[in-house]
Coordinates of C-alpha atoms and ligand atoms in Angstrom, one line a residue:
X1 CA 0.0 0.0 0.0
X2 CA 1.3 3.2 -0.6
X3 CA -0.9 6.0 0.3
X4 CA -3.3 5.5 3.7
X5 CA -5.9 8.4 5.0
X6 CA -6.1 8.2 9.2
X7 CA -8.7 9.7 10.9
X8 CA -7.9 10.7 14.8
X9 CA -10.6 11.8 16.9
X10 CA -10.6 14.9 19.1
X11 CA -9.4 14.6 22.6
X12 CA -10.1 16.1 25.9
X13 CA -7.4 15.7 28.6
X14 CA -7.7 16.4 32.4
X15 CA -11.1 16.2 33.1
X16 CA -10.6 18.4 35.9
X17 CA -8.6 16.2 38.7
X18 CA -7.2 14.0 36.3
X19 CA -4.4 16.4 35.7
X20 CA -1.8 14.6 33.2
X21 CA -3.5 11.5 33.7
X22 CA -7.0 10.9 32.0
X23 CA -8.4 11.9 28.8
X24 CA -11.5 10.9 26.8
X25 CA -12.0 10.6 22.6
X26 CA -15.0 13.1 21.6
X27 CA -16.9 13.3 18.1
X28 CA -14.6 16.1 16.2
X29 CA -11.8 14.7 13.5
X30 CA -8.7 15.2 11.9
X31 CA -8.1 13.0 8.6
X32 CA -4.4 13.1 7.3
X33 CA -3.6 11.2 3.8
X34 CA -0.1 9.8 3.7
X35 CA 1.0 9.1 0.0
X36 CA 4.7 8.0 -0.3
X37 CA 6.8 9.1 -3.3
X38 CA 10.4 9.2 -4.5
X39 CA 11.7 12.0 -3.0
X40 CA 11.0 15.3 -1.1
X41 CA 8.2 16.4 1.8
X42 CA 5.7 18.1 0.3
X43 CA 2.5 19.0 3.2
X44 CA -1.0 20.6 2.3
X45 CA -4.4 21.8 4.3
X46 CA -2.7 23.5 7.0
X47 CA -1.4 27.0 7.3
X48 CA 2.2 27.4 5.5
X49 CA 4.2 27.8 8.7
X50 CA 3.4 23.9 9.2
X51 CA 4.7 22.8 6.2
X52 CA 8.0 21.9 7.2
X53 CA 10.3 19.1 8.6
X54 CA 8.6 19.8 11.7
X55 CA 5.4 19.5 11.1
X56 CA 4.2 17.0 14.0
X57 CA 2.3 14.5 11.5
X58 CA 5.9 14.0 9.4
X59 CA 8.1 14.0 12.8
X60 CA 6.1 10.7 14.1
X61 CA 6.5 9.0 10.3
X62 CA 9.3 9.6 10.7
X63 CA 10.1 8.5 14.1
X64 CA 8.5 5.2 13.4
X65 CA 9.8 4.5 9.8
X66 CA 13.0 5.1 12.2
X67 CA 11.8 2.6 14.6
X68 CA 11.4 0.0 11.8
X69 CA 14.8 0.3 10.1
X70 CA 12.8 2.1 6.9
X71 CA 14.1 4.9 4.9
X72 CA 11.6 7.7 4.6
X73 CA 12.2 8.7 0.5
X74 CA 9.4 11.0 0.0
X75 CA 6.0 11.4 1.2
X76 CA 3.1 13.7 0.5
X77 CA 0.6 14.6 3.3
X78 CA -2.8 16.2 3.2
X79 CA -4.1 17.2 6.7
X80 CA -7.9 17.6 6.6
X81 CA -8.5 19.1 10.3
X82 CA -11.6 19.5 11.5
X83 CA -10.1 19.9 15.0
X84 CA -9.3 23.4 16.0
X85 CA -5.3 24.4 16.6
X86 CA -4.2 25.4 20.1
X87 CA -7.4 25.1 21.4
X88 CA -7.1 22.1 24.2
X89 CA -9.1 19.9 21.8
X90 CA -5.8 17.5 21.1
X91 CA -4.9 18.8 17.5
X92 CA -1.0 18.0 18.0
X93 CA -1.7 14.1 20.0
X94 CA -4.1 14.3 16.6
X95 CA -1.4 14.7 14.3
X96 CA 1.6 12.7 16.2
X97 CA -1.1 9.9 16.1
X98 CA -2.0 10.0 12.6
X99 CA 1.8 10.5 11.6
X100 CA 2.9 7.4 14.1
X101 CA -0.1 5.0 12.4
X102 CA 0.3 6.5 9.1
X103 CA 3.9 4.7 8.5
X104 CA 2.8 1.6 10.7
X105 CA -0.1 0.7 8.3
X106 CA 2.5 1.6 5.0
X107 CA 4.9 -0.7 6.8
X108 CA 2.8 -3.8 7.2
X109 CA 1.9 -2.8 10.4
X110 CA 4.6 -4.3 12.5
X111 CA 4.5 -2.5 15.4
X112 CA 1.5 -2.8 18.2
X113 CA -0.9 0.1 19.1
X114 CA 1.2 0.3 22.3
X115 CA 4.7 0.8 20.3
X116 CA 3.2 3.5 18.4
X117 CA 1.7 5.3 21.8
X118 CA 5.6 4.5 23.5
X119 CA 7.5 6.6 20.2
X120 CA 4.4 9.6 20.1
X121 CA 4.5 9.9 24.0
X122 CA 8.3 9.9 23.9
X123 CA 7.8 12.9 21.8
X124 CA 4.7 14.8 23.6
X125 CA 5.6 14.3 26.9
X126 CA 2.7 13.2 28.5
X127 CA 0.3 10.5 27.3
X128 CA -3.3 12.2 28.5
X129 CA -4.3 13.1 24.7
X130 CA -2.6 10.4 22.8
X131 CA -4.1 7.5 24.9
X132 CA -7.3 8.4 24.2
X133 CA -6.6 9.7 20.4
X134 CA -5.0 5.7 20.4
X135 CA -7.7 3.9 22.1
X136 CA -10.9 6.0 21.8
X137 CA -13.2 6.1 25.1
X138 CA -12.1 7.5 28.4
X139 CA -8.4 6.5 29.7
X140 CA -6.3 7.2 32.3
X141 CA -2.9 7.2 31.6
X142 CA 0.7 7.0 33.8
X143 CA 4.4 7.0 33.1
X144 CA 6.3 4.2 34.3
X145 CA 10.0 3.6 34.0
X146 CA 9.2 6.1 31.2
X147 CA 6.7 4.3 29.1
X148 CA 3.1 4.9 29.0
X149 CA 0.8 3.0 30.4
X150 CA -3.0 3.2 29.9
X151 CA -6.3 1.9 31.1
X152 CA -9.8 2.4 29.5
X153 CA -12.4 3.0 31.5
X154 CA -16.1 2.3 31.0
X155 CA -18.3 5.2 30.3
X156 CA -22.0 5.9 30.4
X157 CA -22.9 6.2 26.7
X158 CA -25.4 9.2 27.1
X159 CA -23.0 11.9 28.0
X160 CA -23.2 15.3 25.8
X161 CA -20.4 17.4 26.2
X162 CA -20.7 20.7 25.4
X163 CA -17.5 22.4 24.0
X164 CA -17.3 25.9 24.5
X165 CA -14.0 27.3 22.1
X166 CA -13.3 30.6 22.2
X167 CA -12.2 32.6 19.2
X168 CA -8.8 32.9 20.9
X169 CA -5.9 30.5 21.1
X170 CA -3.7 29.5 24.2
X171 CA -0.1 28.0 24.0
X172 CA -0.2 24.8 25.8
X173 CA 3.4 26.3 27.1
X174 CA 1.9 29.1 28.7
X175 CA -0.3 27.2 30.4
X176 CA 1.9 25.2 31.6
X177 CA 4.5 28.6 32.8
X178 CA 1.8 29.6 34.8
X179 CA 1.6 26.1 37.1
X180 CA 3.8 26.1 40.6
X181 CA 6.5 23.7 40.5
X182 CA 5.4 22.3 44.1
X183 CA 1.9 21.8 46.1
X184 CA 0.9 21.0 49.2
X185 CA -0.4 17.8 51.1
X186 CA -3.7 18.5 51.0
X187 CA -4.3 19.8 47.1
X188 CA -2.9 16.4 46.5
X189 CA -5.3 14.4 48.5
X190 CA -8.1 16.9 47.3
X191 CA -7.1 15.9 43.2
X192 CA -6.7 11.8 44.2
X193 CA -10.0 11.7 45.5
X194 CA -11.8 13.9 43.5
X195 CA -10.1 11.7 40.6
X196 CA -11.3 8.5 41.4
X197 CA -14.7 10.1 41.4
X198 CA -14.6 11.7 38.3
X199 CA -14.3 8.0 36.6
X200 CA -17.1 6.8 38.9
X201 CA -19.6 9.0 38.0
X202 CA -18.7 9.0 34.2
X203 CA -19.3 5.1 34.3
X204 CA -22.6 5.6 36.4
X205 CA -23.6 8.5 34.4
X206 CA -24.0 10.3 37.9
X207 CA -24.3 14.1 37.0
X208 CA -24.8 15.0 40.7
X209 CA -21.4 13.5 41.5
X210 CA -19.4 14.3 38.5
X211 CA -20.4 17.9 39.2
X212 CA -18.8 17.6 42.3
X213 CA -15.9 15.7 41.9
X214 CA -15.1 17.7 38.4
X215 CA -12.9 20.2 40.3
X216 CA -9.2 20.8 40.8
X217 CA -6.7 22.0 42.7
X218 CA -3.9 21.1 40.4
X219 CA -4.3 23.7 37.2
X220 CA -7.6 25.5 36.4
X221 CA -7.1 27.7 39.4
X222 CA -3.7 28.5 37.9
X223 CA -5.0 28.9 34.6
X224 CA -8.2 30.3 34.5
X225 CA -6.6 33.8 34.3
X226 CA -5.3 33.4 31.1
X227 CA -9.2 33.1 29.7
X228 CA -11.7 35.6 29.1
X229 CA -14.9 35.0 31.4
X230 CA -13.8 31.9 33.2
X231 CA -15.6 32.3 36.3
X232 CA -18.5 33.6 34.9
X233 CA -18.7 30.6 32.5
X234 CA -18.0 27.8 34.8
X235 CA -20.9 29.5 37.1
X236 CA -23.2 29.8 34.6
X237 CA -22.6 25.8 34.0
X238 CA -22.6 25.2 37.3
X239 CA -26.2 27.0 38.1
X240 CA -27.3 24.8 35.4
X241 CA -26.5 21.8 37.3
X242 CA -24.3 20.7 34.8
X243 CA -20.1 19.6 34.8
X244 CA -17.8 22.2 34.5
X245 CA -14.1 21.7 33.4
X246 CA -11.1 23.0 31.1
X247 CA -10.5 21.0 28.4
X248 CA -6.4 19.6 28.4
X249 CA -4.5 23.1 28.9
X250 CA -7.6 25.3 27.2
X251 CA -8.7 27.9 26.6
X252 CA -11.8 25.5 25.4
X253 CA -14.3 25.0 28.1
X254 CA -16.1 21.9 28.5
X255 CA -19.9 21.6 29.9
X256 CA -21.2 18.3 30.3
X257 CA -24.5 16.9 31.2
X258 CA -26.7 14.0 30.7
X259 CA -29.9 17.0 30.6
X260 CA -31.0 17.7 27.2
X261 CA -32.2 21.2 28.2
X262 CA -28.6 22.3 28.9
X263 CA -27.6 22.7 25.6
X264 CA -30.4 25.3 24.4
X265 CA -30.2 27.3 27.7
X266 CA -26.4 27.5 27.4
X267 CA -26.5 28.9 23.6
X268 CA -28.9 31.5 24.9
X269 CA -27.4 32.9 28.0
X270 CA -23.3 32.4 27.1
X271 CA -23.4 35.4 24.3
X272 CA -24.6 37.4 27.1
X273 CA -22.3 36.9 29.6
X274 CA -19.1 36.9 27.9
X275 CA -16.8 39.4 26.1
X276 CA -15.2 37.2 23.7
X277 CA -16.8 34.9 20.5
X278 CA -17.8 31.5 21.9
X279 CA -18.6 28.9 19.6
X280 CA -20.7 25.9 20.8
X281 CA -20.3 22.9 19.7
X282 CA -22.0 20.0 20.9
X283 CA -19.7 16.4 21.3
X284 CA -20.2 12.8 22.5
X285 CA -18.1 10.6 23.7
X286 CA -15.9 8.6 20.9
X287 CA -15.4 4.9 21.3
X288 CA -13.5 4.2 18.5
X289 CA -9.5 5.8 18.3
X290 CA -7.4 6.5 15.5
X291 CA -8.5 4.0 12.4
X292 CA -7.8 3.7 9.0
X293 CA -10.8 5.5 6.7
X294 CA -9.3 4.5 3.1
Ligands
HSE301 N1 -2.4 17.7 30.5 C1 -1.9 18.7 29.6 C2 -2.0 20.1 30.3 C3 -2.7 18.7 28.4 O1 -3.1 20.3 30.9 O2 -1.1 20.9 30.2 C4 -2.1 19.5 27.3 O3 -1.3 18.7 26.5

């Protein structure tokens, strides 16, 4: 085979406590065509600054071709993103995934989906958006003599998540500036047990107790600064009895409820509380990871 299209579904990564650790595949895409040739990168459908050697989709081809003892010749890549950039929505796990399965599939597929998820994290950092970009469904994720290593989690199917993206972006390295290097005793204790709730009350589909186990003590205090109308939004969510978090480093804003009111009243009243553009997009959960589409 020489050219494969991958599709890579949107991920969300935190889920309040789960700082680092969980993440959970939601119903937005990015599709990237890999086509080898005999020479030369060539890279279309995303702005012109990404068309280069580092373009995140080509680095993970070419970390795995690596991994497999392949030459990478040429190779033509279309990117077809329907996942917004810098927006805490997973658009760079997105296109290390599609890049890392992209040469497996070419290659005969010789390594597992764990392989691949060992070379992306190697170059991400932290495996909270790749996991789930891998696997599909809700995962949590740790680091263990400095490979990944990842659960699934079994989730209530009848979820909506609300994704509030704002028409700014946020480097996920200024979010990260902005977190104290140490923390006390008791945030700790606060983000294990809210944590372990989190997953609970996903699986039971338990809005009462996701609302209140969906905070943290870890990051969105830290961060919430850096984005227009925070507070008001996450009260506004809140008085609607719904699941407030930030989604992976932000600035997107996540509302999630299992009350099919939520979503009307929330397009009504967040234009009028807010100074910036919020778009609304409603999500489900995505079962299915990273797949070949043709
Ligand atoms: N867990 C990461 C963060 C997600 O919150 O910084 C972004 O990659």
């Amino acid at each position: 085979m020489k050219r494969v299209t991958i599709r890579v579904p949107a991920t969300t990564a935190n889920l309040g406590p789960g700082f680092d650790a969980f993440g959970c595949a939601l119903s937005l895409y990015t599709d990237v065509t890999f086509e080898e040739t005999d020479s030369g990168l060539e890279i279309t459908g995303c702005d012109e600054e990404f068309t280069g050697p580092d373009n995140l989709a080509y680095a993970s081809f070419c970390a795995v071709m690596d991994s497999m003892s392949e030459q990478v010749k040429g190779v033509k890549i279309h990117i077809d993103a329907s996942i917004p950039v810098c927006r805490g929505l997973g658009s760079s796990a997105a296109l290390l995934v599609a890049g890392a399965m992209g040469a497996n599939v070419l290659h005969g597929n010789k390594l597992s989906i764990q392989g691949l998820l060992n070379i992306t994290n190697a170059m991400e950092g932290h495996p909270d958006n790749l996991a789930p970009a891998f696997y599909g469904g809700l995962t949590a994720s740790m680091v263990d003599n400095g490979l990944p290593v990842t659960v699934n989690f079994p989730l209530h199917p009848d979820w909506e998540i609300l994704a509030m993206i704002p028409d700014f972006n946020l480097s996920t390295t200024l979010a990260r500036s902005v977190l104290p290097n140490e923390l006390s005793r008791a945030d700790a204790i606060y983000n294990i047990a809210h944590g372990a709730m989190v997953l609970k009350a996903l699986e039971l589909g338990d809005e009462k107790l996701l609302r209140s186990a969906m905070q943290d003590r870890l990051h969105q205090g830290y961060r919430k600064h850096l984005i227009t109308d925070f507070e008001k939004i996450e009260a506004l969510v809140r008085t609607m009895g719904a699941a407030f978090c930030l989604s992976g480093a932000g600035p997107t804003l996540l509302c999630i409820t299992r009350n099919k009111n939520v979503r009307e009243q929330l397009e009504a009243k967040l234009p009028t509380i807010t100074q910036a553009d919020w778009e609304l997009i409603p999500l489900h959960v995505e079962f299915q990871g990273a797949r070949v589409i043709e």
